[in-house]
mmCIF file of C-alpha atoms and ligand atoms in Angstrom:
data_model
loop_
_atom_site.group_PDB
_atom_site.id
_atom_site.type_symbol
_atom_site.label_atom_id
_atom_site.label_comp_id
_atom_site.label_asym_id
_atom_site.label_seq_id
_atom_site.Cartn_x
_atom_site.Cartn_y
_atom_site.Cartn_z
ATOM 1 C CA MET F 1 92.753 85.396 105.563
ATOM 2 C CA ILE F 2 93.034 85.557 109.830
ATOM 3 C CA LEU F 3 96.171 87.579 110.609
ATOM 4 C CA ALA F 4 96.954 87.445 114.278
ATOM 5 C CA VAL F 5 99.550 89.262 114.859
ATOM 6 C CA SER F 6 100.890 87.578 117.855
ATOM 7 C CA LYS F 7 101.116 84.156 116.333
ATOM 8 C CA LEU F 8 102.518 85.800 113.625
ATOM 9 C CA LYS F 9 105.700 87.012 114.869
ATOM 10 C CA ASN F 10 107.120 88.109 117.143
ATOM 11 C CA PRO F 11 107.006 91.892 118.415
ATOM 12 C CA SER F 12 110.041 93.188 119.644
ATOM 13 C CA SER F 13 110.042 93.266 122.264
ATOM 14 C CA PRO F 14 111.800 96.774 125.058
ATOM 15 C CA ALA F 15 115.148 94.435 125.017
ATOM 16 C CA ASP F 16 115.962 94.731 121.489
ATOM 17 C CA GLY F 17 115.902 98.785 122.115
ATOM 18 C CA TYR F 18 112.579 100.364 122.902
ATOM 19 C CA ARG F 19 111.908 102.982 119.972
ATOM 20 C CA GLY F 20 108.651 105.247 120.454
ATOM 21 C CA ARG F 21 107.668 108.536 118.774
ATOM 22 C CA PHE F 22 105.057 111.441 118.568
ATOM 23 C CA ALA F 23 103.798 111.598 114.853
ATOM 24 C CA PRO F 24 101.997 115.330 114.650
ATOM 25 C CA SER F 25 100.449 116.667 111.559
ATOM 26 C CA PRO F 26 101.117 120.560 111.368
ATOM 27 C CA THR F 27 97.682 121.808 110.640
ATOM 28 C CA GLY F 28 98.277 123.972 114.071
ATOM 29 C CA PRO F 29 99.574 124.248 117.093
ATOM 30 C CA LEU F 30 99.512 121.589 120.294
ATOM 31 C CA HIS F 31 96.182 121.519 121.638
ATOM 32 C CA ALA F 32 95.048 119.465 125.187
ATOM 33 C CA GLY F 33 94.282 116.193 123.133
ATOM 34 C CA SER F 34 97.411 116.275 121.157
ATOM 35 C CA LEU F 35 99.238 117.116 124.339
ATOM 36 C CA VAL F 36 98.027 114.093 126.199
ATOM 37 C CA ALA F 37 99.676 111.883 122.970
ATOM 38 C CA ALA F 38 102.912 113.650 123.056
ATOM 39 C CA LEU F 39 103.098 113.162 127.102
ATOM 40 C CA GLY F 40 102.293 109.569 127.263
ATOM 41 C CA SER F 41 104.364 108.457 123.776
ATOM 42 C CA TRP F 42 107.232 110.655 126.366
ATOM 43 C CA LEU F 43 106.270 108.846 129.846
ATOM 44 C CA ASP F 44 105.967 105.265 127.629
ATOM 45 C CA ALA F 45 109.720 105.341 126.229
ATOM 46 C CA ARG F 46 111.512 107.248 129.470
ATOM 47 C CA LYS F 47 109.645 104.560 131.660
ATOM 48 C CA ASN F 48 111.396 101.720 129.257
ATOM 49 C CA GLY F 49 114.584 103.629 128.864
ATOM 50 C CA GLY F 50 113.569 103.332 125.147
ATOM 51 C CA LYS F 51 114.479 106.763 122.563
ATOM 52 C CA TRP F 52 111.284 109.345 122.073
ATOM 53 C CA LEU F 53 111.660 110.426 118.221
ATOM 54 C CA LEU F 54 109.582 112.712 116.393
ATOM 55 C CA ARG F 55 108.151 112.918 113.171
ATOM 56 C CA ILE F 56 106.645 115.427 111.782
ATOM 57 C CA GLU F 57 103.443 113.966 109.357
ATOM 58 C CA ASP F 58 103.467 117.209 106.385
ATOM 59 C CA LEU F 59 102.471 114.942 103.941
ATOM 60 C CA ASP F 60 99.045 116.313 103.255
ATOM 61 C CA THR F 61 100.451 119.796 102.569
ATOM 62 C CA PRO F 62 97.019 121.526 101.702
ATOM 63 C CA ARG F 63 96.147 121.212 105.012
ATOM 64 C CA CYS F 64 98.957 121.817 106.827
ATOM 65 C CA ILE F 65 99.958 125.079 107.977
ATOM 66 C CA LEU F 66 103.926 127.161 107.864
ATOM 67 C CA GLY F 67 105.384 127.220 111.129
ATOM 68 C CA ALA F 68 102.415 124.769 113.038
ATOM 69 C CA ASP F 69 105.924 122.241 113.447
ATOM 70 C CA GLN F 70 108.155 124.860 114.826
ATOM 71 C CA LEU F 71 105.391 126.279 116.461
ATOM 72 C CA ILE F 72 104.941 122.300 117.979
ATOM 73 C CA GLN F 73 108.500 122.157 118.412
ATOM 74 C CA SER F 74 108.704 124.970 120.579
ATOM 75 C CA GLN F 75 105.388 124.122 123.148
ATOM 76 C CA LEU F 76 107.254 120.643 124.009
ATOM 77 C CA LEU F 77 110.545 121.911 124.734
ATOM 78 C CA ALA F 78 108.265 124.303 127.376
ATOM 79 C CA CYS F 79 106.713 121.115 128.506
ATOM 80 C CA GLY F 80 110.362 119.771 128.508
ATOM 81 C CA LEU F 81 109.013 116.945 126.058
ATOM 82 C CA PHE F 82 112.802 116.401 124.479
ATOM 83 C CA TRP F 83 113.479 114.352 121.409
ATOM 84 C CA ASP F 84 116.372 112.184 121.211
ATOM 85 C CA GLU F 85 117.235 112.330 117.451
ATOM 86 C CA ALA F 86 116.496 114.832 114.242
ATOM 87 C CA PRO F 87 113.310 115.501 114.186
ATOM 88 C CA THR F 88 111.758 113.805 110.933
ATOM 89 C CA PHE F 89 109.686 115.368 107.740
ATOM 90 C CA GLN F 90 107.555 112.967 105.650
ATOM 91 C CA SER F 91 107.049 115.242 103.148
ATOM 92 C CA LYS F 92 111.171 114.365 102.454
ATOM 93 C CA HIS F 93 110.950 110.997 102.296
ATOM 94 C CA GLN F 94 108.735 110.562 99.050
ATOM 95 C CA ASP F 95 111.728 108.385 97.494
ATOM 96 C CA ARG F 96 110.521 105.414 100.449
ATOM 97 C CA TYR F 97 106.353 105.904 99.641
ATOM 98 C CA GLN F 98 107.538 105.257 96.170
ATOM 99 C CA LYS F 99 109.586 102.379 96.916
ATOM 100 C CA ALA F 100 107.138 100.691 98.848
ATOM 101 C CA LEU F 101 104.495 100.829 96.423
ATOM 102 C CA GLU F 102 106.371 99.515 93.488
ATOM 103 C CA ARG F 103 106.957 97.172 96.075
ATOM 104 C CA LEU F 104 103.337 96.368 96.242
ATOM 105 C CA ASN F 105 102.554 96.357 92.711
ATOM 106 C CA GLU F 106 104.808 93.586 92.403
ATOM 107 C CA LEU F 107 102.838 91.774 94.558
ATOM 108 C CA LYS F 108 100.086 92.299 92.215
ATOM 109 C CA CYS F 109 98.172 94.033 94.840
ATOM 110 C CA LEU F 110 97.290 97.710 93.086
ATOM 111 C CA TYR F 111 94.636 99.079 90.857
ATOM 112 C CA SER F 112 93.424 102.113 90.211
ATOM 113 C CA CYS F 113 90.447 103.836 90.684
ATOM 114 C CA THR F 114 88.475 107.221 89.189
ATOM 115 C CA CYS F 115 85.411 106.596 91.785
ATOM 116 C CA SER F 116 84.192 110.084 93.343
ATOM 117 C CA ARG F 117 83.020 110.252 96.438
ATOM 118 C CA GLN F 118 79.375 110.221 95.050
ATOM 119 C CA THR F 119 80.252 107.464 93.121
ATOM 120 C CA ILE F 120 80.766 105.329 96.548
ATOM 121 C CA THR F 121 77.833 106.714 98.059
ATOM 122 C CA ASN F 122 75.686 105.953 95.167
ATOM 123 C CA THR F 123 77.126 102.223 94.813
ATOM 124 C CA LEU F 124 76.362 101.597 98.392
ATOM 125 C CA ALA F 125 72.755 102.777 98.014
ATOM 126 C CA GLU F 126 71.876 101.130 95.136
ATOM 127 C CA LEU F 127 73.758 98.001 97.990
ATOM 128 C CA GLY F 128 71.163 99.145 100.229
ATOM 129 C CA ILE F 129 74.327 99.993 101.989
ATOM 130 C CA GLN F 130 74.041 102.693 104.882
ATOM 131 C CA THR F 131 77.310 104.331 106.087
ATOM 132 C CA PRO F 132 76.702 105.956 109.714
ATOM 133 C CA ARG F 133 77.599 109.861 110.267
ATOM 134 C CA ASN F 134 81.606 110.413 110.932
ATOM 135 C CA GLN F 135 82.015 106.575 110.045
ATOM 136 C CA GLU F 136 84.389 105.942 106.919
ATOM 137 C CA MET F 137 82.584 104.209 103.592
ATOM 138 C CA VAL F 138 83.060 100.902 102.775
ATOM 139 C CA TYR F 139 84.592 101.423 99.133
ATOM 140 C CA PRO F 140 82.115 98.266 97.305
ATOM 141 C CA GLY F 141 84.725 97.444 95.270
ATOM 142 C CA THR F 142 84.021 98.929 92.019
ATOM 143 C CA CYS F 143 87.393 99.725 89.762
ATOM 144 C CA ARG F 144 88.723 96.176 91.330
ATOM 145 C CA PRO F 145 89.581 94.266 87.698
ATOM 146 C CA SER F 146 89.043 90.261 88.472
ATOM 147 C CA GLN F 147 92.593 89.599 87.763
ATOM 148 C CA LEU F 148 94.908 92.079 89.489
ATOM 149 C CA GLU F 149 98.286 92.550 87.466
ATOM 150 C CA SER F 150 101.286 94.579 88.205
ATOM 151 C CA HIS F 151 101.700 98.032 86.380
ATOM 152 C CA THR F 152 104.293 100.085 84.785
ATOM 153 C CA SER F 153 105.475 102.809 87.124
ATOM 154 C CA SER F 154 105.334 105.456 85.171
ATOM 155 C CA GLU F 155 101.310 104.196 84.916
ATOM 156 C CA ILE F 156 101.121 104.670 88.041
ATOM 157 C CA SER F 157 102.450 108.153 88.553
ATOM 158 C CA ASP F 158 101.347 109.819 85.302
ATOM 159 C CA LEU F 159 97.096 108.026 85.269
ATOM 160 C CA LYS F 160 95.168 110.484 87.110
ATOM 161 C CA ALA F 161 93.218 107.738 89.610
ATOM 162 C CA ALA F 162 93.883 106.435 93.041
ATOM 163 C CA TRP F 163 95.451 103.301 93.562
ATOM 164 C CA ARG F 164 94.114 101.045 96.382
ATOM 165 C CA VAL F 165 95.628 98.055 97.531
ATOM 166 C CA ALA F 166 93.075 94.942 96.839
ATOM 167 C CA LEU F 167 92.712 92.734 100.017
ATOM 168 C CA PRO F 168 92.362 89.190 100.036
ATOM 169 C CA PRO F 169 88.569 87.775 100.720
ATOM 170 C CA ASN F 170 88.123 87.395 104.951
ATOM 171 C CA CYS F 171 90.965 89.749 105.492
ATOM 172 C CA GLN F 172 90.754 89.646 109.297
ATOM 173 C CA ILE F 173 93.535 91.602 111.779
ATOM 174 C CA ASP F 174 93.572 90.174 115.237
ATOM 175 C CA PHE F 175 96.365 92.309 117.557
ATOM 176 C CA GLU F 176 96.687 93.561 121.100
ATOM 177 C CA ASP F 177 96.543 96.513 122.499
ATOM 178 C CA LEU F 178 98.183 97.478 125.091
ATOM 179 C CA ALA F 179 95.414 99.365 127.418
ATOM 180 C CA LEU F 180 92.640 97.944 125.213
ATOM 181 C CA GLY F 181 93.488 94.166 124.849
ATOM 182 C CA THR F 182 92.350 92.343 122.283
ATOM 183 C CA GLN F 183 91.353 94.287 118.795
ATOM 184 C CA SER F 184 90.211 92.724 116.142
ATOM 185 C CA GLN F 185 89.165 94.401 112.665
ATOM 186 C CA ASN F 186 87.724 92.519 109.916
ATOM 187 C CA LEU F 187 89.159 95.266 106.725
ATOM 188 C CA ASN F 188 86.791 93.317 103.589
ATOM 189 C CA GLN F 189 84.071 94.626 105.955
ATOM 190 C CA GLN F 190 84.972 97.846 107.615
ATOM 191 C CA VAL F 191 86.946 99.648 105.384
ATOM 192 C CA GLY F 192 87.110 97.436 101.493
ATOM 193 C CA ASP F 193 90.245 97.595 99.656
ATOM 194 C CA PHE F 194 91.869 100.996 100.929
ATOM 195 C CA ILE F 195 94.368 104.016 99.083
ATOM 196 C CA LEU F 196 97.957 104.431 99.124
ATOM 197 C CA ARG F 197 98.350 107.125 96.895
ATOM 198 C CA ARG F 198 95.798 109.688 95.920
ATOM 199 C CA SER F 199 94.757 110.607 92.246
ATOM 200 C CA ASP F 200 96.145 113.973 93.307
ATOM 201 C CA GLY F 201 99.295 112.039 93.382
ATOM 202 C CA LEU F 202 99.783 112.416 97.337
ATOM 203 C CA PHE F 203 100.504 109.230 99.268
ATOM 204 C CA THR F 204 97.793 108.522 102.341
ATOM 205 C CA TYR F 205 98.854 108.040 106.190
ATOM 206 C CA GLN F 206 98.293 104.704 106.098
ATOM 207 C CA LEU F 207 101.453 103.892 103.597
ATOM 208 C CA ALA F 208 103.488 106.569 105.164
ATOM 209 C CA VAL F 209 103.071 105.875 108.644
ATOM 210 C CA VAL F 210 103.735 102.816 108.221
ATOM 211 C CA VAL F 211 106.962 103.087 105.746
ATOM 212 C CA ASP F 212 107.961 105.290 108.045
ATOM 213 C CA ASP F 213 107.497 103.659 111.661
ATOM 214 C CA ALA F 214 109.604 100.885 110.245
ATOM 215 C CA GLU F 215 112.490 102.967 108.369
ATOM 216 C CA GLN F 216 112.766 104.694 111.964
ATOM 217 C CA GLY F 217 113.459 101.308 113.312
ATOM 218 C CA ILE F 218 109.965 101.674 115.446
ATOM 219 C CA THR F 219 108.668 99.107 118.362
ATOM 220 C CA HIS F 220 106.180 100.880 119.987
ATOM 221 C CA ILE F 221 103.774 103.419 119.277
ATOM 222 C CA ALA F 222 101.716 105.139 122.181
ATOM 223 C CA ARG F 223 99.113 107.889 120.661
ATOM 224 C CA GLY F 224 95.573 108.526 120.691
ATOM 225 C CA GLU F 225 92.384 105.935 120.330
ATOM 226 C CA ASP F 226 91.146 107.860 117.216
ATOM 227 C CA LEU F 227 93.692 106.517 114.934
ATOM 228 C CA LEU F 228 92.576 103.112 116.816
ATOM 229 C CA SER F 229 90.576 101.953 113.526
ATOM 230 C CA ASN F 230 93.910 102.869 111.488
ATOM 231 C CA THR F 231 95.793 100.369 113.242
ATOM 232 C CA ALA F 232 94.720 97.103 111.375
ATOM 233 C CA ARG F 233 95.111 98.792 107.881
ATOM 234 C CA GLN F 234 98.881 99.690 108.740
ATOM 235 C CA ILE F 235 98.781 95.888 110.348
ATOM 236 C CA TYR F 236 98.196 94.866 106.997
ATOM 237 C CA LEU F 237 100.246 96.925 105.628
ATOM 238 C CA GLN F 238 103.350 96.039 107.280
ATOM 239 C CA THR F 239 103.045 92.233 106.992
ATOM 240 C CA LEU F 240 102.691 92.490 103.014
ATOM 241 C CA LEU F 241 105.827 94.567 102.890
ATOM 242 C CA GLY F 242 107.179 92.533 104.995
ATOM 243 C CA TYR F 243 108.109 94.502 108.596
ATOM 244 C CA THR F 244 107.663 93.969 111.530
ATOM 245 C CA THR F 245 104.423 94.683 113.677
ATOM 246 C CA PRO F 246 105.264 97.234 116.653
ATOM 247 C CA HIS F 247 103.133 97.002 120.242
ATOM 248 C CA TYR F 248 100.688 99.682 119.958
ATOM 249 C CA LYS F 249 99.422 101.251 122.975
ATOM 250 C CA HIS F 250 95.657 103.992 122.086
ATOM 251 C CA LEU F 251 95.712 106.907 124.651
ATOM 252 C CA PRO F 252 92.182 108.511 125.877
ATOM 253 C CA LEU F 253 91.170 111.168 124.409
ATOM 254 C CA VAL F 254 90.071 114.545 125.627
ATOM 255 C CA LEU F 255 86.675 114.943 124.636
ATOM 256 C CA ASP F 256 84.853 119.125 124.000
ATOM 257 C CA GLU F 257 81.706 119.929 126.241
ATOM 258 C CA HIS F 258 79.688 118.021 122.835
ATOM 259 C CA GLY F 259 81.658 114.910 123.639
ATOM 260 C CA GLU F 260 83.615 115.378 120.445
ATOM 261 C CA LYS F 261 86.888 115.267 119.889
ATOM 262 C CA LEU F 262 89.541 117.893 120.308
ATOM 263 C CA SER F 263 90.745 118.839 117.069
ATOM 264 C CA LYS F 264 92.011 121.343 115.025
ATOM 265 C CA GLN F 265 89.133 120.967 113.435
ATOM 266 C CA THR F 266 87.065 121.770 116.613
ATOM 267 C CA LEU F 267 88.851 124.870 116.910
ATOM 268 C CA ALA F 268 90.112 123.249 119.923
ATOM 269 C CA THR F 269 92.622 126.418 121.579
ATOM 270 C CA GLN F 270 96.722 125.994 121.629
ATOM 271 C CA ILE F 271 97.862 124.841 125.082
ATOM 272 C CA ASN F 272 99.768 127.639 126.808
ATOM 273 C CA THR F 273 103.172 127.179 127.371
ATOM 274 C CA GLN F 274 104.206 130.889 128.080
ATOM 275 C CA ASP F 275 106.154 130.526 130.938
ATOM 276 C CA GLN F 276 107.170 127.067 133.352
ATOM 277 C CA THR F 277 103.731 127.736 135.700
ATOM 278 C CA HIS F 278 101.186 127.734 132.738
ATOM 279 C CA SER F 279 103.517 124.711 131.021
ATOM 280 C CA LEU F 280 103.439 122.654 134.199
ATOM 281 C CA ALA F 281 99.443 123.381 134.171
ATOM 282 C CA GLU F 282 98.873 121.975 130.885
ATOM 283 C CA LEU F 283 101.137 119.056 131.805
ATOM 284 C CA ARG F 284 99.439 117.799 135.392
ATOM 285 C CA LYS F 285 96.081 118.123 132.797
ATOM 286 C CA ALA F 286 97.375 115.505 130.597
ATOM 287 C CA ALA F 287 98.027 113.535 133.351
ATOM 288 C CA THR F 288 95.276 113.345 135.088
ATOM 289 C CA HIS F 289 93.815 112.303 131.974
ATOM 290 C CA LEU F 290 95.931 109.861 131.383
ATOM 291 C CA GLY F 291 94.839 108.524 134.511
ATOM 292 C CA LEU F 292 97.908 109.340 136.505
ATOM 293 C CA GLY F 293 97.375 109.949 140.117
ATOM 294 C CA GLY F 294 99.613 110.753 143.506
ATOM 295 C CA LEU F 295 102.028 113.404 141.317
ATOM 296 C CA PRO F 296 103.752 116.384 143.167
ATOM 297 C CA ASP F 297 101.402 119.253 143.038
ATOM 298 C CA GLY F 298 102.986 122.553 144.363
ATOM 299 C CA GLU F 299 104.048 125.450 142.511
ATOM 300 C CA ARG F 300 107.971 124.378 143.880
ATOM 301 C CA ILE F 301 108.965 122.220 141.626
ATOM 302 C CA THR F 302 110.448 122.353 138.328
ATOM 303 C CA ILE F 303 109.343 120.653 135.229
ATOM 304 C CA ALA F 304 112.138 118.227 134.709
ATOM 305 C CA GLU F 305 111.302 117.095 138.344
ATOM 306 C CA TRP F 306 107.527 116.540 137.920
ATOM 307 C CA LEU F 307 108.327 114.765 134.962
ATOM 308 C CA LEU F 308 110.361 112.214 136.230
ATOM 309 C CA ALA F 309 107.747 111.888 139.124
ATOM 310 C CA ALA F 310 105.166 111.119 136.202
ATOM 311 C CA THR F 311 107.760 108.452 134.367
ATOM 312 C CA HIS F 312 107.952 106.709 138.111
ATOM 313 C CA ALA F 313 104.095 106.635 138.267
ATOM 314 C CA TRP F 314 103.297 105.481 134.541
ATOM 315 C CA SER F 315 102.751 101.921 134.075
HETATM 316 N N1 LIG B 1 99.709 112.478 112.108
HETATM 317 C C1 LIG B 1 98.740 111.797 112.958
HETATM 318 C C2 LIG B 1 97.656 112.716 113.429
HETATM 319 O O1 LIG B 1 98.645 114.061 113.566
HETATM 320 C C3 LIG B 1 99.074 111.052 114.063
HETATM 321 C C4 LIG B 1 100.067 109.418 113.163
HETATM 322 C C5 LIG B 1 100.200 108.538 113.996
HETATM 323 O O2 LIG B 1 100.624 108.841 115.361
HETATM 324 O O3 LIG B 1 100.087 107.558 113.681
HETATM 325 O O4 LIG B 1 97.142 113.187 113.453
HETATM 326 ZN ZN1 ZN B 2 86.718 103.269 92.184
#
């Protein structure tokens, strides 16, 4: 099965009403890297006369930090990055995710899995497959039954197991990234059947992001390049669930001095928004990173004026 998204269906065009979003996880304050994603997606929406929504991805509750969502909102406001509709929170959307999972269950493409990371590592080792560090393990299909069937709702919610989606053979996804050009990923070879609901009951990022983007009518997704390798999975879920695939544009990452992506794990420092001057300095750094040149550089400019100039410069 080969899915070439552009041929499969017509993704909605800006004329249908551009709807973009920024979807931070509240695992810490904004840092230079997340500001690049915020600013890039904001500029893209403004340039296209679209809406820009804020969605707090607080699904992985053990990793969320109390108050981080408030802090992120005040940092965005200090940078003049205003959103157009009330912010939404993934923790309040459990029903949607459950419904989507039930839909996939009806399609007979779910199965339960009790493998631990160690079991998967061992199985891959037996198969002579080595996973490079920093790369996800390809699930070898250990728990996949020969015959897929649907399950009862209580089976899905009560069983202490993860639920994976069963991929069809040769599931290759091709899509056009608006920044990076044609992308393609063979999900069987590079990912394997992936998890939609964890054994602790939490819905995964892959499922939640697809359901929320569809529910919120998102037409354009501009986000960090670290998420590029998730996109094919998300497009596959969109086709299963009958959703329209949005346009994707992956933005350059900010790396630290060791060449690692800035993240809360690498203890990236939060952006400084204590006053206008500092906020503007942060925005300027982010703009340079996004490749925007020729922007006004004096001190005597307001954030709103600077953002307007940046919107004109955005392509
Ligand atoms: N919540 C994700 C993150 O902070 C971003 C999800 C997305 O933009 O698709 O990395
Ligand atoms: Zn398993």
